[in-house]
Amino acid sequence: MKKAAVIILNWNGSELIRRFLPSVVANTNSALADIIVVDNGSTDDSLKVLATDFPMVRTIAFAENYGFAEGYNRALDITRYPYTVLLNSDVAVRHGWLDAMLGYMEAHPETGACQPKILSVADPSKFEYAGACGGYVDRNGYPYCRGRIFGVCEHDDGQYDEPAYIFWASGAALMVRTELYLRLGGLDPVFFAHMEEIDLCWRILLDGHRIVAVPSAVVEHLGGGSLPAGNPRKTYLNFRNNLLMLHKNLPDSTRCRTLLRRRLLDTLAWVRFMAALDFRNAAAVWRAHRDFSSMRKQYASHPTRDLLKERNDTRRNLLVEYYLHGIRRFSQLK
């Protein structure tokens, strides 16, 4: 068995396969890794395209769409390579990308997962929203990145080219130790999609491992391939899953207080949508909170450690930094 599997989850993405898979085939060291496309019950011509144009790529076909989280869980349980890269179908990779991440993981056994530098397909001089150069969360659970704060993505001028310990690695291109992934339960299928990788990385940190950004590995991500920004379904999943993530990973001592603060902030987001007459997204926020209230009951046990208090990078209030102090770049954060 080779050391790694690069697993691409696909659902009705034949055009993305044609556009992006050639770079993965051309720039992935075949001596180190196998490329595997897992089809999530597609009804388009994805399987035909794979068989005709990419016979060198292994295909696993599911009979139905299990979603991002459960789709990957089933795939890793089947393949079980020592290392797995969860790679989005709308990602182009550059030469040496896999070698750099695998080399880091092999040299640092305390590292549970890592990610490359993620640039934008539309403008490769800028970081891409979904991960940039490594992610964090603030005291209220808002994700941000080296290279991206809220919706502002920085130009890549080499300012984050050193490896760094991070809080979460992007699911767009996430390398993980497969045994660790499976032992911790993988991605939470309840999430279906969005923020499931942050939840997984939080559990990896609680298990005593590190998460690292490896900027010498570089990929380009299209983003919005499944649900574009502003889609009410995306709004619903982001708001609901953020609450679930905080509920799962915070200890009893601070969970209720943090969730109350976050729910009040989400109410302000609902007011903003209503003021803009964006009733569909306002309704999505309301549904997210309603469903969270019932779904949280299935998580009976909670950790005893509070990573939001332990780590310096999680103590800041990103809303204050962004809106009151005018900070738009990660490097400006104190």
Short mmCIF file of C-alpha atoms in Angstrom, two decimals:
data_model
loop_
_atom_site.label_atom_id
_atom_site.label_comp_id
_atom_site.label_asym_id
_atom_site.label_seq_id
_atom_site.Cartn_x
_atom_site.Cartn_y
_atom_site.Cartn_z
CA MET A 1 0.00 0.00 0.00
CA LYS A 2 1.20 3.52 -0.80
CA LYS A 3 1.51 6.05 2.01
CA ALA A 4 -1.41 8.26 1.07
CA ALA A 5 -4.73 8.41 -0.70
CA VAL A 6 -5.96 11.62 -2.31
CA ILE A 7 -9.74 11.22 -2.07
CA ILE A 8 -12.02 13.51 -4.06
CA LEU A 9 -15.71 13.37 -3.22
CA ASN A 10 -17.92 14.02 -6.24
CA TRP A 11 -21.62 14.66 -6.69
CA ASN A 12 -22.86 15.63 -10.15
CA GLY A 13 -19.55 17.35 -10.79
CA SER A 14 -18.50 16.08 -14.19
CA GLU A 15 -17.53 19.58 -15.35
CA LEU A 16 -15.38 20.08 -12.26
CA ILE A 17 -13.77 16.69 -12.88
CA ARG A 18 -12.87 17.67 -16.43
CA ARG A 19 -11.50 21.02 -15.30
CA PHE A 20 -9.58 20.17 -12.13
CA LEU A 21 -8.71 16.48 -12.02
CA PRO A 22 -6.00 16.75 -14.74
CA SER A 23 -3.85 18.95 -12.45
CA VAL A 24 -4.24 16.46 -9.59
CA VAL A 25 -3.15 13.59 -11.84
CA ALA A 26 -0.23 15.55 -13.30
CA ASN A 27 1.10 17.00 -10.03
CA THR A 28 0.57 14.17 -7.53
CA ASN A 29 3.53 11.87 -6.90
CA SER A 30 2.16 8.48 -7.96
CA ALA A 31 4.92 6.71 -6.02
CA LEU A 32 3.51 8.12 -2.79
CA ALA A 33 -0.24 8.32 -3.31
CA ASP A 34 -3.22 6.91 -5.15
CA ILE A 35 -5.92 9.25 -6.45
CA ILE A 36 -9.44 8.04 -5.67
CA VAL A 37 -12.69 9.68 -6.75
CA VAL A 38 -15.64 8.73 -4.59
CA ASP A 39 -18.92 9.34 -6.36
CA ASN A 40 -21.78 10.29 -4.04
CA GLY A 41 -24.70 8.91 -6.08
CA SER A 42 -24.29 11.25 -9.07
CA THR A 43 -27.01 11.35 -11.72
CA ASP A 44 -24.92 13.18 -14.34
CA ASP A 45 -22.19 11.67 -16.55
CA SER A 46 -19.47 11.78 -13.84
CA LEU A 47 -18.83 8.02 -13.84
CA LYS A 48 -18.64 7.92 -17.63
CA VAL A 49 -16.16 10.81 -17.68
CA LEU A 50 -14.00 9.09 -15.06
CA ALA A 51 -14.01 5.77 -16.93
CA THR A 52 -13.29 7.35 -20.31
CA ASP A 53 -10.92 10.21 -19.53
CA PHE A 54 -9.27 9.12 -16.27
CA PRO A 55 -8.74 5.35 -16.32
CA MET A 56 -5.67 5.80 -14.10
CA VAL A 57 -7.87 7.10 -11.26
CA ARG A 58 -9.59 4.64 -8.94
CA THR A 59 -13.34 5.14 -8.58
CA ILE A 60 -15.64 4.17 -5.72
CA ALA A 61 -19.34 4.63 -6.50
CA PHE A 62 -21.98 5.04 -3.80
CA ALA A 63 -25.63 4.42 -4.62
CA GLU A 64 -26.81 7.62 -2.89
CA ASN A 65 -25.61 11.03 -1.77
CA TYR A 66 -24.31 10.70 1.78
CA GLY A 67 -23.25 14.33 2.02
CA PHE A 68 -19.73 15.64 2.48
CA ALA A 69 -19.17 14.27 5.98
CA GLU A 70 -20.61 10.77 5.77
CA GLY A 71 -19.32 10.36 2.21
CA TYR A 72 -15.75 10.85 3.38
CA ASN A 73 -16.27 8.70 6.47
CA ARG A 74 -17.37 5.77 4.34
CA ALA A 75 -14.55 6.32 1.89
CA LEU A 76 -11.81 6.36 4.54
CA ASP A 77 -13.26 3.29 6.21
CA ILE A 78 -12.97 1.46 2.88
CA THR A 79 -9.51 2.70 1.80
CA ARG A 80 -7.54 2.96 5.09
CA TYR A 81 -4.23 4.33 3.75
CA PRO A 82 -1.84 5.60 6.47
CA TYR A 83 -2.53 9.19 5.37
CA THR A 84 -5.54 10.61 3.55
CA VAL A 85 -6.02 13.93 1.78
CA LEU A 86 -9.62 15.11 1.61
CA LEU A 87 -9.52 17.17 -1.59
CA ASN A 88 -12.43 19.16 -2.98
CA SER A 89 -13.35 18.51 -6.60
CA ASP A 90 -12.83 22.20 -7.45
CA VAL A 91 -9.16 22.31 -6.42
CA ALA A 92 -6.16 22.54 -8.76
CA VAL A 93 -2.83 21.51 -7.23
CA ARG A 94 0.71 22.63 -7.94
CA HIS A 95 3.84 20.54 -8.32
CA GLY A 96 5.13 19.05 -5.06
CA TRP A 97 2.00 19.83 -3.08
CA LEU A 98 1.56 16.32 -1.69
CA ASP A 99 5.27 15.72 -1.06
CA ALA A 100 5.49 18.84 1.11
CA MET A 101 2.55 17.92 3.36
CA LEU A 102 3.45 14.25 3.60
CA GLY A 103 7.07 15.12 4.39
CA TYR A 104 5.95 17.41 7.21
CA MET A 105 3.59 14.81 8.67
CA GLU A 106 6.28 12.11 8.55
CA ALA A 107 8.81 14.38 10.27
CA HIS A 108 6.37 15.58 12.96
CA PRO A 109 4.44 12.64 14.45
CA GLU A 110 2.64 14.94 16.87
CA THR A 111 0.83 16.54 13.92
CA GLY A 112 -2.62 15.05 13.38
CA ALA A 113 -3.61 17.06 10.32
CA CYS A 114 -2.32 19.76 8.00
CA GLN A 115 -3.31 21.90 5.05
CA PRO A 116 -1.51 23.63 2.16
CA LYS A 117 -1.56 27.29 1.22
CA ILE A 118 -4.90 27.79 -0.55
CA LEU A 119 -5.06 30.45 -3.26
CA SER A 120 -7.99 31.54 -5.40
CA VAL A 121 -8.53 30.02 -8.85
CA ALA A 122 -10.09 33.31 -9.98
CA ASP A 123 -7.06 35.33 -8.80
CA PRO A 124 -4.06 33.20 -7.76
CA SER A 125 -2.36 36.26 -6.29
CA LYS A 126 -4.93 36.22 -3.48
CA PHE A 127 -5.80 33.75 -0.74
CA GLU A 128 -9.04 31.81 -1.10
CA TYR A 129 -11.80 32.20 1.46
CA ALA A 130 -12.10 28.55 2.57
CA GLY A 131 -8.91 28.12 4.54
CA ALA A 132 -6.38 30.59 3.10
CA CYS A 133 -3.15 29.76 4.97
CA GLY A 134 -4.62 28.11 8.05
CA GLY A 135 -7.66 28.70 10.23
CA TYR A 136 -8.55 29.82 13.76
CA VAL A 137 -11.71 30.63 15.72
CA ASP A 138 -12.26 33.57 18.03
CA ARG A 139 -13.90 33.59 21.47
CA ASN A 140 -17.37 33.65 19.88
CA GLY A 141 -16.68 30.80 17.47
CA TYR A 142 -16.20 32.92 14.34
CA PRO A 143 -13.70 31.29 11.95
CA TYR A 144 -10.90 33.36 10.39
CA CYS A 145 -7.60 32.59 8.68
CA ARG A 146 -4.05 33.62 8.02
CA GLY A 147 -4.93 35.59 4.91
CA ARG A 148 -8.71 36.01 5.42
CA ILE A 149 -10.80 37.86 7.99
CA PHE A 150 -14.54 37.57 7.43
CA GLY A 151 -14.98 38.27 3.69
CA VAL A 152 -11.67 40.07 3.13
CA CYS A 153 -9.03 37.90 1.43
CA GLU A 154 -5.45 39.21 1.35
CA HIS A 155 -2.97 39.16 -1.49
CA ASP A 156 -0.32 36.49 -1.06
CA ASP A 157 2.99 38.33 -0.75
CA GLY A 158 4.75 35.49 1.05
CA GLN A 159 3.76 36.95 4.43
CA TYR A 160 2.56 33.57 5.73
CA ASP A 161 5.10 31.28 4.10
CA GLU A 162 6.39 29.79 7.35
CA PRO A 163 4.67 26.67 8.75
CA ALA A 164 2.37 27.56 11.65
CA TYR A 165 0.30 25.83 14.29
CA ILE A 166 -3.34 26.56 13.54
CA PHE A 167 -6.73 25.73 15.04
CA TRP A 168 -8.30 24.18 11.95
CA ALA A 169 -7.27 23.02 8.53
CA SER A 170 -9.54 23.56 5.56
CA GLY A 171 -11.65 20.70 4.28
CA ALA A 172 -10.83 21.89 0.76
CA ALA A 173 -7.44 20.18 1.07
CA LEU A 174 -7.05 18.43 4.40
CA MET A 175 -4.36 15.83 5.08
CA VAL A 176 -5.01 13.66 8.12
CA ARG A 177 -3.64 10.53 9.77
CA THR A 178 -6.27 8.01 8.78
CA GLU A 179 -6.13 5.98 11.99
CA LEU A 180 -6.66 9.15 14.04
CA TYR A 181 -9.52 10.26 11.79
CA LEU A 182 -11.32 6.93 12.18
CA ARG A 183 -10.66 6.66 15.92
CA LEU A 184 -12.17 10.10 16.55
CA GLY A 185 -15.23 9.28 14.46
CA GLY A 186 -14.28 11.28 11.39
CA LEU A 187 -16.42 14.13 10.16
CA ASP A 188 -19.71 14.44 12.02
CA PRO A 189 -22.43 13.30 9.57
CA VAL A 190 -25.03 15.33 11.47
CA PHE A 191 -23.34 18.44 10.03
CA PHE A 192 -23.88 17.13 6.46
CA ALA A 193 -21.66 19.94 5.10
CA HIS A 194 -19.97 23.19 6.28
CA MET A 195 -17.78 23.58 9.41
CA GLU A 196 -17.45 19.82 9.81
CA GLU A 197 -13.68 20.10 9.32
CA ILE A 198 -13.39 22.71 12.10
CA ASP A 199 -15.28 20.37 14.42
CA LEU A 200 -12.95 17.50 13.47
CA CYS A 201 -9.82 19.59 13.99
CA TRP A 202 -11.12 20.75 17.38
CA ARG A 203 -11.42 17.08 18.40
CA ILE A 204 -7.92 16.36 17.06
CA LEU A 205 -6.54 19.18 19.23
CA LEU A 206 -8.45 17.93 22.27
CA ASP A 207 -6.87 14.51 21.63
CA GLY A 208 -3.43 16.07 22.08
CA HIS A 209 -2.30 16.51 18.47
CA ARG A 210 -1.33 19.58 16.47
CA ILE A 211 -2.86 21.07 13.33
CA VAL A 212 -0.38 22.75 10.98
CA ALA A 213 -0.38 24.94 7.87
CA VAL A 214 2.34 23.86 5.40
CA PRO A 215 2.64 26.79 2.96
CA SER A 216 5.30 25.14 0.78
CA ALA A 217 2.40 23.03 -0.50
CA VAL A 218 0.20 25.17 -2.74
CA VAL A 219 -3.25 24.57 -4.24
CA GLU A 220 -5.86 26.77 -5.92
CA HIS A 221 -9.52 26.52 -4.92
CA LEU A 222 -12.53 27.69 -6.91
CA GLY A 223 -14.90 27.75 -3.92
CA GLY A 224 -18.68 27.85 -3.94
CA GLY A 225 -18.77 24.76 -6.10
CA SER A 226 -21.59 23.18 -4.11
CA LEU A 227 -23.45 26.13 -2.59
CA PRO A 228 -22.58 29.74 -3.50
CA ALA A 229 -22.29 32.51 -0.90
CA GLY A 230 -25.67 33.99 -0.06
CA ASN A 231 -27.54 30.75 -0.68
CA PRO A 232 -30.07 30.28 2.17
CA ARG A 233 -29.15 26.59 2.45
CA LYS A 234 -25.51 27.60 3.02
CA THR A 235 -26.60 30.21 5.56
CA TYR A 236 -28.66 27.62 7.40
CA LEU A 237 -25.82 25.06 7.57
CA ASN A 238 -23.20 27.61 8.63
CA PHE A 239 -25.32 29.04 11.47
CA ARG A 240 -26.63 25.68 12.68
CA ASN A 241 -23.30 23.88 12.49
CA ASN A 242 -21.41 26.65 14.25
CA LEU A 243 -23.74 26.29 17.22
CA LEU A 244 -23.41 22.50 17.16
CA MET A 245 -19.61 22.79 17.01
CA LEU A 246 -19.48 25.05 20.07
CA HIS A 247 -21.95 22.87 21.96
CA LYS A 248 -19.94 19.70 21.27
CA ASN A 249 -16.44 20.97 22.01
CA LEU A 250 -16.82 23.37 24.92
CA PRO A 251 -16.82 22.13 28.53
CA ASP A 252 -19.76 22.49 30.89
CA SER A 253 -18.04 25.38 32.67
CA THR A 254 -18.22 27.78 29.69
CA ARG A 255 -20.51 26.21 27.09
CA CYS A 256 -23.80 27.84 28.11
CA ARG A 257 -22.29 31.30 28.48
CA THR A 258 -20.51 31.15 25.13
CA LEU A 259 -23.58 29.82 23.33
CA LEU A 260 -25.79 32.54 24.82
CA ARG A 261 -23.39 35.21 23.60
CA ARG A 262 -23.21 33.63 20.15
CA ARG A 263 -26.98 33.31 19.84
CA LEU A 264 -27.39 36.98 20.68
CA LEU A 265 -24.88 37.84 17.96
CA ASP A 266 -26.77 35.62 15.51
CA THR A 267 -29.92 37.57 16.37
CA LEU A 268 -28.13 40.70 15.14
CA ALA A 269 -27.34 38.87 11.90
CA TRP A 270 -31.06 38.01 11.60
CA VAL A 271 -31.95 41.69 12.11
CA ARG A 272 -29.48 42.67 9.37
CA PHE A 273 -31.04 40.22 6.91
CA MET A 274 -34.52 41.50 7.77
CA ALA A 275 -33.46 45.13 7.33
CA ALA A 276 -32.10 44.24 3.90
CA LEU A 277 -35.42 42.53 3.06
CA ASP A 278 -33.51 39.28 2.62
CA PHE A 279 -36.28 37.19 4.12
CA ARG A 280 -34.99 33.83 2.84
CA ASN A 281 -31.67 34.15 4.65
CA ALA A 282 -33.40 35.58 7.74
CA ALA A 283 -35.62 32.50 7.77
CA ALA A 284 -32.53 30.30 7.38
CA VAL A 285 -31.00 31.80 10.56
CA TRP A 286 -34.26 31.21 12.45
CA ARG A 287 -34.45 27.57 11.26
CA ALA A 288 -30.79 27.02 12.19
CA HIS A 289 -31.46 28.03 15.79
CA ARG A 290 -34.69 26.08 15.98
CA ASP A 291 -33.04 22.89 14.72
CA PHE A 292 -29.96 23.36 16.89
CA SER A 293 -32.19 23.38 19.98
CA SER A 294 -33.44 19.89 19.20
CA MET A 295 -30.27 18.42 17.66
CA ARG A 296 -27.92 19.32 20.51
CA LYS A 297 -29.58 16.74 22.77
CA GLN A 298 -27.84 13.89 20.96
CA TYR A 299 -24.43 15.03 22.24
CA ALA A 300 -24.45 13.77 25.81
CA SER A 301 -20.75 14.02 26.73
CA HIS A 302 -18.47 17.04 26.56
CA PRO A 303 -14.73 17.65 26.99
CA THR A 304 -13.23 19.02 30.18
CA ARG A 305 -10.67 21.27 28.45
CA ASP A 306 -11.58 24.70 27.11
CA LEU A 307 -9.38 25.39 24.09
CA LEU A 308 -10.95 28.81 23.65
CA LYS A 309 -9.43 29.79 27.00
CA GLU A 310 -6.16 27.88 26.67
CA ARG A 311 -5.03 29.23 23.30
CA ASN A 312 -4.04 32.86 22.72
CA ASP A 313 -5.35 32.79 19.13
CA THR A 314 -8.90 32.03 20.29
CA ARG A 315 -9.29 34.72 22.94
CA ARG A 316 -9.76 37.69 20.62
CA ASN A 317 -13.12 39.17 19.70
CA LEU A 318 -13.05 39.33 15.92
CA LEU A 319 -16.16 41.52 15.66
CA VAL A 320 -14.49 44.21 17.77
CA GLU A 321 -11.20 43.93 15.87
CA TYR A 322 -12.91 44.13 12.48
CA TYR A 323 -15.70 46.65 12.98
CA LEU A 324 -14.29 48.92 15.71
CA HIS A 325 -10.54 48.73 15.08
CA GLY A 326 -10.73 48.42 11.30
CA ILE A 327 -8.46 45.38 11.12
CA ARG A 328 -8.64 43.60 7.77
CA ARG A 329 -5.40 41.58 7.73
CA PHE A 330 -4.40 38.68 9.96
CA SER A 331 -0.94 40.18 10.45
CA GLN A 332 -2.54 43.23 12.08
CA LEU A 333 -4.06 41.17 14.89
CA LYS A 334 -2.21 41.56 18.17
#
